[in-house]
Amino acid sequence: MMRLKSRSVLLGRWVLRFFALLGDFVLDSLKVLRLSLTTPIRFKHVIEHAYSLGAQSVGITLITAGFVGMAFALQVVREFLKFGAGKMIGGVVGIAIWRELGPLMTGVVVAGRVGAAIAAELATMKVTEQVEALEALGHDPIQYLVVPRLVAVMMMMPLLVGLADCIGFLSGYVIAVGIGRINPFWYFESANTMLTLFDIMGGLLKGSFFGVLIVLVSAHLGLRTNSGAKGVGEMTTRAVVISLVLIFVLNYVLSSVMF
Amino acid sequence: MIKIRQLIKSYRDRLVINGLDLSVEAGEKIAIIGPSGCGKSTLLRLIMGLHEPDNGVITVAGVTLSAISHTEHRLVRRHIGMLFQSAALFDSLSVFDNIAFPLESTDDSDRVIRDRVLELLHLVGMTGYERAYPHELSGGQRKRVGLARALALKPKIMLYDEPTTGLDPVLSTSIEDLIVDLNRQFAVTSIVVTHQVSTIFRTADRIYLMKDGQLLPAVAPSEIDQNEAYRVFVRGGLA
């Protein structure tokens, strides 16, 4: 009986802690979104972050998209050719890439690279008193540190997703034509027939949602860091893991609503 | 200039400040001493408005902090400079940009800002380091630049969090001299939180010992040996 009671107490504490953390995250996120809409944007900072967080992610995004596109096309080519459906390969690869794989891969890459960078940088600033110094000098840390990063990532994510989509689709073309001996005309024609503008725009929109999520989670955790180098490492890892999990959940929700 | 009444602050279940009272007049310089973790730095952050008290009233330059909005808080903070224990320079900015940072939110022209930064660098003995980055500076140099940045907006109050901790005696003396000079030249009200005995004696008119979340009655530096609690803390129990 006593054991059951202590377990209940532990569970109760865990639930309370979970909702307290969730509440903090929601309040911080609302503040970031409110400040993004109501305060002047520092475009110099936005451009700096767009370069370091977005432009410098292009290489890894394209490599990832290229190989995922090729691997996916390889499986599709093998199976579709068995059923004599080679003319549909371009359309199937296109739908998969534009609706799902492009935004998801880009989200995963950006969560790993950009989410970790934001969390580590803000956490380091927090433990070295730089965030408090910013406040002491009359600036709101969320407005100064988080809003420009959010705007930059929101700007860059659709571009990264669009690039990943194109490279993924063209990599699929290389496999379909090179290995599957598909007529190049049918690859593009089936994509042209099956893909709609909404598929393309929906994928880009998903990317923006993922970008917002990554910045909100990483910035929130970075600014909550309290305990030295160990805390910086823990919060950085946590930011990447939570961002990844939430991206997969959000991807399912958005896909079921949009497509 | 600063009035604190019945201040209470706790973190989770730990009571750090417990009914603290303090009054500091304009132009005065006081030191607060006490064991590590007793709440000295917390007190500075409460005065600065970086943390919110659980209870009590803090009045700075006639403004009650609990009665004003966040925006007004930021305006009040412009009258207070703070030198952080780690100097807290922004890693991504050069020395020049660190010191110019508070000035960028004023209406001053670039030329005025540049002149002010160079003047401050001269004041803290760091002329010629404008282009250096924080990671290229020693601990003492970082503290000097942090001090220059804190002084950029000509604050009426300066809060020093362990200004000489971790510095060699020569650098400590130079920082202490700066604190005294600032008080003498510009009548800046100073609160120094420190462990360093030399800093206590050189920078304060009055000394407070923090114990159990409260401040013991102040003593002058010359009276330390006559007060048992102060003598034990400062001299390590030696008569």
mmCIF file with all atom_site columns, N, CA, C and O in Angstrom, chain A residues 59-93:
data_model
loop_
_atom_site.group_PDB
_atom_site.id
_atom_site.type_symbol
_atom_site.label_atom_id
_atom_site.label_alt_id
_atom_site.label_comp_id
_atom_site.label_asym_id
_atom_site.label_entity_id
_atom_site.label_seq_id
_atom_site.pdbx_PDB_ins_code
_atom_site.Cartn_x
_atom_site.Cartn_y
_atom_site.Cartn_z
_atom_site.occupancy
_atom_site.B_iso_or_equiv
_atom_site.pdbx_formal_charge
_atom_site.auth_seq_id
_atom_site.auth_comp_id
_atom_site.auth_asym_id
_atom_site.auth_atom_id
_atom_site.pdbx_PDB_model_num
ATOM 1   N N  . GLY A 1 59 ? 24.362 22.835 -48.153 1.00 0.00 ? 59 GLY A N  1
ATOM 2   C CA . GLY A 1 59 ? 25.156 21.681 -48.566 1.00 0.00 ? 59 GLY A CA 1
ATOM 3   C C  . GLY A 1 59 ? 24.631 20.375 -47.987 1.00 0.00 ? 59 GLY A C  1
ATOM 4   O O  . GLY A 1 59 ? 24.311 19.429 -48.724 1.00 0.00 ? 59 GLY A O  1
ATOM 5   N N  . ILE A 1 60 ? 24.495 20.331 -46.671 1.00 0.00 ? 60 ILE A N  1
ATOM 6   C CA . ILE A 1 60 ? 24.078 19.082 -46.005 1.00 0.00 ? 60 ILE A CA 1
ATOM 7   C C  . ILE A 1 60 ? 22.634 18.720 -46.405 1.00 0.00 ? 60 ILE A C  1
ATOM 8   O O  . ILE A 1 60 ? 22.297 17.539 -46.556 1.00 0.00 ? 60 ILE A O  1
ATOM 9   N N  . THR A 1 61 ? 21.804 19.757 -46.612 1.00 0.00 ? 61 THR A N  1
ATOM 10  C CA . THR A 1 61 ? 20.418 19.491 -47.016 1.00 0.00 ? 61 THR A CA 1
ATOM 11  C C  . THR A 1 61 ? 20.391 18.833 -48.403 1.00 0.00 ? 61 THR A C  1
ATOM 12  O O  . THR A 1 61 ? 19.660 17.851 -48.626 1.00 0.00 ? 61 THR A O  1
ATOM 13  N N  . LEU A 1 62 ? 21.192 19.362 -49.322 1.00 0.00 ? 62 LEU A N  1
ATOM 14  C CA . LEU A 1 62 ? 21.186 18.826 -50.685 1.00 0.00 ? 62 LEU A CA 1
ATOM 15  C C  . LEU A 1 62 ? 21.754 17.412 -50.736 1.00 0.00 ? 62 LEU A C  1
ATOM 16  O O  . LEU A 1 62 ? 21.225 16.543 -51.442 1.00 0.00 ? 62 LEU A O  1
ATOM 17  N N  . ILE A 1 63 ? 22.811 17.161 -49.983 1.00 0.00 ? 63 ILE A N  1
ATOM 18  C CA . ILE A 1 63 ? 23.398 15.805 -49.967 1.00 0.00 ? 63 ILE A CA 1
ATOM 19  C C  . ILE A 1 63 ? 22.360 14.810 -49.437 1.00 0.00 ? 63 ILE A C  1
ATOM 20  O O  . ILE A 1 63 ? 22.119 13.742 -50.019 1.00 0.00 ? 63 ILE A O  1
ATOM 21  N N  . THR A 1 64 ? 21.719 15.182 -48.322 1.00 0.00 ? 64 THR A N  1
ATOM 22  C CA . THR A 1 64 ? 20.709 14.299 -47.724 1.00 0.00 ? 64 THR A CA 1
ATOM 23  C C  . THR A 1 64 ? 19.564 14.072 -48.703 1.00 0.00 ? 64 THR A C  1
ATOM 24  O O  . THR A 1 64 ? 19.139 12.922 -48.932 1.00 0.00 ? 64 THR A O  1
ATOM 25  N N  . ALA A 1 65 ? 19.066 15.161 -49.294 1.00 0.00 ? 65 ALA A N  1
ATOM 26  C CA . ALA A 1 65 ? 17.927 15.043 -50.211 1.00 0.00 ? 65 ALA A CA 1
ATOM 27  C C  . ALA A 1 65 ? 18.292 14.182 -51.418 1.00 0.00 ? 65 ALA A C  1
ATOM 28  O O  . ALA A 1 65 ? 17.500 13.340 -51.868 1.00 0.00 ? 65 ALA A O  1
ATOM 29  N N  . GLY A 1 66 ? 19.496 14.371 -51.933 1.00 0.00 ? 66 GLY A N  1
ATOM 30  C CA . GLY A 1 66 ? 19.937 13.608 -53.102 1.00 0.00 ? 66 GLY A CA 1
ATOM 31  C C  . GLY A 1 66 ? 19.936 12.115 -52.824 1.00 0.00 ? 66 GLY A C  1
ATOM 32  O O  . GLY A 1 66 ? 19.360 11.330 -53.605 1.00 0.00 ? 66 GLY A O  1
ATOM 33  N N  . PHE A 1 67 ? 20.507 11.714 -51.716 1.00 0.00 ? 67 PHE A N  1
ATOM 34  C CA . PHE A 1 67 ? 20.605 10.275 -51.447 1.00 0.00 ? 67 PHE A CA 1
ATOM 35  C C  . PHE A 1 67 ? 19.259 9.668  -51.047 1.00 0.00 ? 67 PHE A C  1
ATOM 36  O O  . PHE A 1 67 ? 18.961 8.522  -51.412 1.00 0.00 ? 67 PHE A O  1
ATOM 37  N N  . VAL A 1 68 ? 18.447 10.430 -50.305 1.00 0.00 ? 68 VAL A N  1
ATOM 38  C CA . VAL A 1 68 ? 17.117 9.905  -49.957 1.00 0.00 ? 68 VAL A CA 1
ATOM 39  C C  . VAL A 1 68 ? 16.277 9.767  -51.232 1.00 0.00 ? 68 VAL A C  1
ATOM 40  O O  . VAL A 1 68 ? 15.576 8.761  -51.420 1.00 0.00 ? 68 VAL A O  1
ATOM 41  N N  . GLY A 1 69 ? 16.371 10.758 -52.115 1.00 0.00 ? 69 GLY A N  1
ATOM 42  C CA . GLY A 1 69 ? 15.639 10.694 -53.385 1.00 0.00 ? 69 GLY A CA 1
ATOM 43  C C  . GLY A 1 69 ? 16.056 9.481  -54.199 1.00 0.00 ? 69 GLY A C  1
ATOM 44  O O  . GLY A 1 69 ? 15.209 8.763  -54.761 1.00 0.00 ? 69 GLY A O  1
ATOM 45  N N  . MET A 1 70 ? 17.357 9.220  -54.239 1.00 0.00 ? 70 MET A N  1
ATOM 46  C CA . MET A 1 70 ? 17.851 8.069  -55.012 1.00 0.00 ? 70 MET A CA 1
ATOM 47  C C  . MET A 1 70 ? 17.391 6.753  -54.381 1.00 0.00 ? 70 MET A C  1
ATOM 48  O O  . MET A 1 70 ? 16.940 5.837  -55.083 1.00 0.00 ? 70 MET A O  1
ATOM 49  N N  . ALA A 1 71 ? 17.509 6.646  -53.065 1.00 0.00 ? 71 ALA A N  1
ATOM 50  C CA . ALA A 1 71 ? 17.121 5.400  -52.385 1.00 0.00 ? 71 ALA A CA 1
ATOM 51  C C  . ALA A 1 71 ? 15.626 5.134  -52.582 1.00 0.00 ? 71 ALA A C  1
ATOM 52  O O  . ALA A 1 71 ? 15.209 4.001  -52.860 1.00 0.00 ? 71 ALA A O  1
ATOM 53  N N  . PHE A 1 72 ? 14.822 6.180  -52.448 1.00 0.00 ? 72 PHE A N  1
ATOM 54  C CA . PHE A 1 72 ? 13.371 6.014  -52.618 1.00 0.00 ? 72 PHE A CA 1
ATOM 55  C C  . PHE A 1 72 ? 13.038 5.600  -54.057 1.00 0.00 ? 72 PHE A C  1
ATOM 56  O O  . PHE A 1 72 ? 12.265 4.666  -54.293 1.00 0.00 ? 72 PHE A O  1
ATOM 57  N N  . ALA A 1 73 ? 13.662 6.285  -55.017 1.00 0.00 ? 73 ALA A N  1
ATOM 58  C CA . ALA A 1 73 ? 13.393 5.974  -56.430 1.00 0.00 ? 73 ALA A CA 1
ATOM 59  C C  . ALA A 1 73 ? 13.809 4.541  -56.766 1.00 0.00 ? 73 ALA A C  1
ATOM 60  O O  . ALA A 1 73 ? 13.127 3.851  -57.526 1.00 0.00 ? 73 ALA A O  1
ATOM 61  N N  . LEU A 1 74 ? 14.903 4.097  -56.168 1.00 0.00 ? 74 LEU A N  1
ATOM 62  C CA . LEU A 1 74 ? 15.390 2.735  -56.421 1.00 0.00 ? 74 LEU A CA 1
ATOM 63  C C  . LEU A 1 74 ? 14.325 1.700  -56.051 1.00 0.00 ? 74 LEU A C  1
ATOM 64  O O  . LEU A 1 74 ? 14.042 0.761  -56.811 1.00 0.00 ? 74 LEU A O  1
ATOM 65  N N  . GLN A 1 75 ? 13.719 1.892  -54.880 1.00 0.00 ? 75 GLN A N  1
ATOM 66  C CA . GLN A 1 75 ? 12.680 0.945  -54.432 1.00 0.00 ? 75 GLN A CA 1
ATOM 67  C C  . GLN A 1 75 ? 11.444 1.043  -55.331 1.00 0.00 ? 75 GLN A C  1
ATOM 68  O O  . GLN A 1 75 ? 10.855 0.021  -55.714 1.00 0.00 ? 75 GLN A O  1
ATOM 69  N N  . VAL A 1 76 ? 11.051 2.256  -55.658 1.00 0.00 ? 76 VAL A N  1
ATOM 70  C CA . VAL A 1 76 ? 9.848  2.462  -56.473 1.00 0.00 ? 76 VAL A CA 1
ATOM 71  C C  . VAL A 1 76 ? 10.056 1.861  -57.867 1.00 0.00 ? 76 VAL A C  1
ATOM 72  O O  . VAL A 1 76 ? 9.171  1.173  -58.406 1.00 0.00 ? 76 VAL A O  1
ATOM 73  N N  . VAL A 1 77 ? 11.237 2.112  -58.443 1.00 0.00 ? 77 VAL A N  1
ATOM 74  C CA . VAL A 1 77 ? 11.522 1.607  -59.792 1.00 0.00 ? 77 VAL A CA 1
ATOM 75  C C  . VAL A 1 77 ? 11.393 0.087  -59.815 1.00 0.00 ? 77 VAL A C  1
ATOM 76  O O  . VAL A 1 77 ? 10.716 -0.490 -60.670 1.00 0.00 ? 77 VAL A O  1
ATOM 77  N N  . ARG A 1 78 ? 12.049 -0.595 -58.866 1.00 0.00 ? 78 ARG A N  1
ATOM 78  C CA . ARG A 1 78 ? 12.018 -2.063 -58.834 1.00 0.00 ? 78 ARG A CA 1
ATOM 79  C C  . ARG A 1 78 ? 10.592 -2.600 -58.776 1.00 0.00 ? 78 ARG A C  1
ATOM 80  O O  . ARG A 1 78 ? 10.207 -3.494 -59.515 1.00 0.00 ? 78 ARG A O  1
ATOM 81  N N  . GLU A 1 79 ? 9.806  -2.053 -57.843 1.00 0.00 ? 79 GLU A N  1
ATOM 82  C CA . GLU A 1 79 ? 8.461  -2.591 -57.625 1.00 0.00 ? 79 GLU A CA 1
ATOM 83  C C  . GLU A 1 79 ? 7.512  -2.209 -58.766 1.00 0.00 ? 79 GLU A C  1
ATOM 84  O O  . GLU A 1 79 ? 6.725  -3.033 -59.216 1.00 0.00 ? 79 GLU A O  1
ATOM 85  N N  . PHE A 1 80 ? 7.587  -0.971 -59.227 1.00 0.00 ? 80 PHE A N  1
ATOM 86  C CA . PHE A 1 80 ? 6.645  -0.519 -60.263 1.00 0.00 ? 80 PHE A CA 1
ATOM 87  C C  . PHE A 1 80 ? 6.904  -1.203 -61.600 1.00 0.00 ? 80 PHE A C  1
ATOM 88  O O  . PHE A 1 80 ? 5.965  -1.460 -62.356 1.00 0.00 ? 80 PHE A O  1
ATOM 89  N N  . LEU A 1 81 ? 8.183  -1.484 -61.879 1.00 0.00 ? 81 LEU A N  1
ATOM 90  C CA . LEU A 1 81 ? 8.480  -2.144 -63.150 1.00 0.00 ? 81 LEU A CA 1
ATOM 91  C C  . LEU A 1 81 ? 7.907  -3.562 -63.181 1.00 0.00 ? 81 LEU A C  1
ATOM 92  O O  . LEU A 1 81 ? 7.524  -4.062 -64.244 1.00 0.00 ? 81 LEU A O  1
ATOM 93  N N  . LYS A 1 82 ? 7.838  -4.214 -61.990 1.00 0.00 ? 82 LYS A N  1
ATOM 94  C CA . LYS A 1 82 ? 7.258  -5.570 -61.923 1.00 0.00 ? 82 LYS A CA 1
ATOM 95  C C  . LYS A 1 82 ? 5.813  -5.552 -62.405 1.00 0.00 ? 82 LYS A C  1
ATOM 96  O O  . LYS A 1 82 ? 5.306  -6.515 -62.944 1.00 0.00 ? 82 LYS A O  1
ATOM 97  N N  . PHE A 1 83 ? 5.105  -4.450 -62.099 1.00 0.00 ? 83 PHE A N  1
ATOM 98  C CA . PHE A 1 83 ? 3.687  -4.352 -62.457 1.00 0.00 ? 83 PHE A CA 1
ATOM 99  C C  . PHE A 1 83 ? 3.473  -3.575 -63.762 1.00 0.00 ? 83 PHE A C  1
ATOM 100 O O  . PHE A 1 83 ? 2.343  -3.226 -64.100 1.00 0.00 ? 83 PHE A O  1
ATOM 101 N N  . GLY A 1 84 ? 4.543  -3.265 -64.424 1.00 0.00 ? 84 GLY A N  1
ATOM 102 C CA . GLY A 1 84 ? 4.435  -2.534 -65.695 1.00 0.00 ? 84 GLY A CA 1
ATOM 103 C C  . GLY A 1 84 ? 3.929  -1.122 -65.523 1.00 0.00 ? 84 GLY A C  1
ATOM 104 O O  . GLY A 1 84 ? 3.260  -0.578 -66.415 1.00 0.00 ? 84 GLY A O  1
ATOM 105 N N  . ALA A 1 85 ? 4.215  -0.540 -64.342 1.00 0.00 ? 85 ALA A N  1
ATOM 106 C CA . ALA A 1 85 ? 3.730  0.821  -64.088 1.00 0.00 ? 85 ALA A CA 1
ATOM 107 C C  . ALA A 1 85 ? 4.864  1.843  -64.137 1.00 0.00 ? 85 ALA A C  1
ATOM 108 O O  . ALA A 1 85 ? 4.851  2.833  -63.402 1.00 0.00 ? 85 ALA A O  1
ATOM 109 N N  . GLY A 1 86 ? 5.828  1.607  -65.002 1.00 0.00 ? 86 GLY A N  1
ATOM 110 C CA . GLY A 1 86 ? 6.993  2.482  -65.089 1.00 0.00 ? 86 GLY A CA 1
ATOM 111 C C  . GLY A 1 86 ? 6.645  3.922  -65.407 1.00 0.00 ? 86 GLY A C  1
ATOM 112 O O  . GLY A 1 86 ? 7.343  4.851  -64.995 1.00 0.00 ? 86 GLY A O  1
ATOM 113 N N  . LYS A 1 87 ? 5.539  4.129  -66.149 1.00 0.00 ? 87 LYS A N  1
ATOM 114 C CA . LYS A 1 87 ? 5.167  5.490  -66.547 1.00 0.00 ? 87 LYS A CA 1
ATOM 115 C C  . LYS A 1 87 ? 4.715  6.348  -65.361 1.00 0.00 ? 87 LYS A C  1
ATOM 116 O O  . LYS A 1 87 ? 4.585  7.563  -65.480 1.00 0.00 ? 87 LYS A O  1
ATOM 117 N N  . MET A 1 88 ? 4.429  5.691  -64.210 1.00 0.00 ? 88 MET A N  1
ATOM 118 C CA . MET A 1 88 ? 3.923  6.454  -63.056 1.00 0.00 ? 88 MET A CA 1
ATOM 119 C C  . MET A 1 88 ? 5.033  6.826  -62.058 1.00 0.00 ? 88 MET A C  1
ATOM 120 O O  . MET A 1 88 ? 4.781  7.525  -61.073 1.00 0.00 ? 88 MET A O  1
ATOM 121 N N  . ILE A 1 89 ? 6.241  6.322  -62.313 1.00 0.00 ? 89 ILE A N  1
ATOM 122 C CA . ILE A 1 89 ? 7.315  6.480  -61.309 1.00 0.00 ? 89 ILE A CA 1
ATOM 123 C C  . ILE A 1 89 ? 7.586  7.956  -60.990 1.00 0.00 ? 89 ILE A C  1
ATOM 124 O O  . ILE A 1 89 ? 7.695  8.344  -59.817 1.00 0.00 ? 89 ILE A O  1
ATOM 125 N N  . GLY A 1 90 ? 7.681  8.781  -62.004 1.00 0.00 ? 90 GLY A N  1
ATOM 126 C CA . GLY A 1 90 ? 7.963  10.209 -61.784 1.00 0.00 ? 90 GLY A CA 1
ATOM 127 C C  . GLY A 1 90 ? 6.914  10.852 -60.877 1.00 0.00 ? 90 GLY A C  1
ATOM 128 O O  . GLY A 1 90 ? 7.251  11.616 -59.958 1.00 0.00 ? 90 GLY A O  1
ATOM 129 N N  . GLY A 1 91 ? 5.657  10.530 -61.099 1.00 0.00 ? 91 GLY A N  1
ATOM 130 C CA . GLY A 1 91 ? 4.580  11.105 -60.301 1.00 0.00 ? 91 GLY A CA 1
ATOM 131 C C  . GLY A 1 91 ? 4.648  10.649 -58.853 1.00 0.00 ? 91 GLY A C  1
ATOM 132 O O  . GLY A 1 91 ? 4.486  11.452 -57.916 1.00 0.00 ? 91 GLY A O  1
ATOM 133 N N  . VAL A 1 92 ? 4.902  9.344  -58.672 1.00 0.00 ? 92 VAL A N  1
ATOM 134 C CA . VAL A 1 92 ? 4.960  8.807  -57.293 1.00 0.00 ? 92 VAL A CA 1
ATOM 135 C C  . VAL A 1 92 ? 6.150  9.393  -56.537 1.00 0.00 ? 92 VAL A C  1
ATOM 136 O O  . VAL A 1 92 ? 6.023  9.816  -55.369 1.00 0.00 ? 92 VAL A O  1
ATOM 137 N N  . VAL A 1 93 ? 7.305  9.420  -57.199 1.00 0.00 ? 93 VAL A N  1
ATOM 138 C CA . VAL A 1 93 ? 8.491  10.007 -56.542 1.00 0.00 ? 93 VAL A CA 1
ATOM 139 C C  . VAL A 1 93 ? 8.217  11.480 -56.229 1.00 0.00 ? 93 VAL A C  1
ATOM 140 O O  . VAL A 1 93 ? 8.503  11.971 -55.132 1.00 0.00 ? 93 VAL A O  1
#
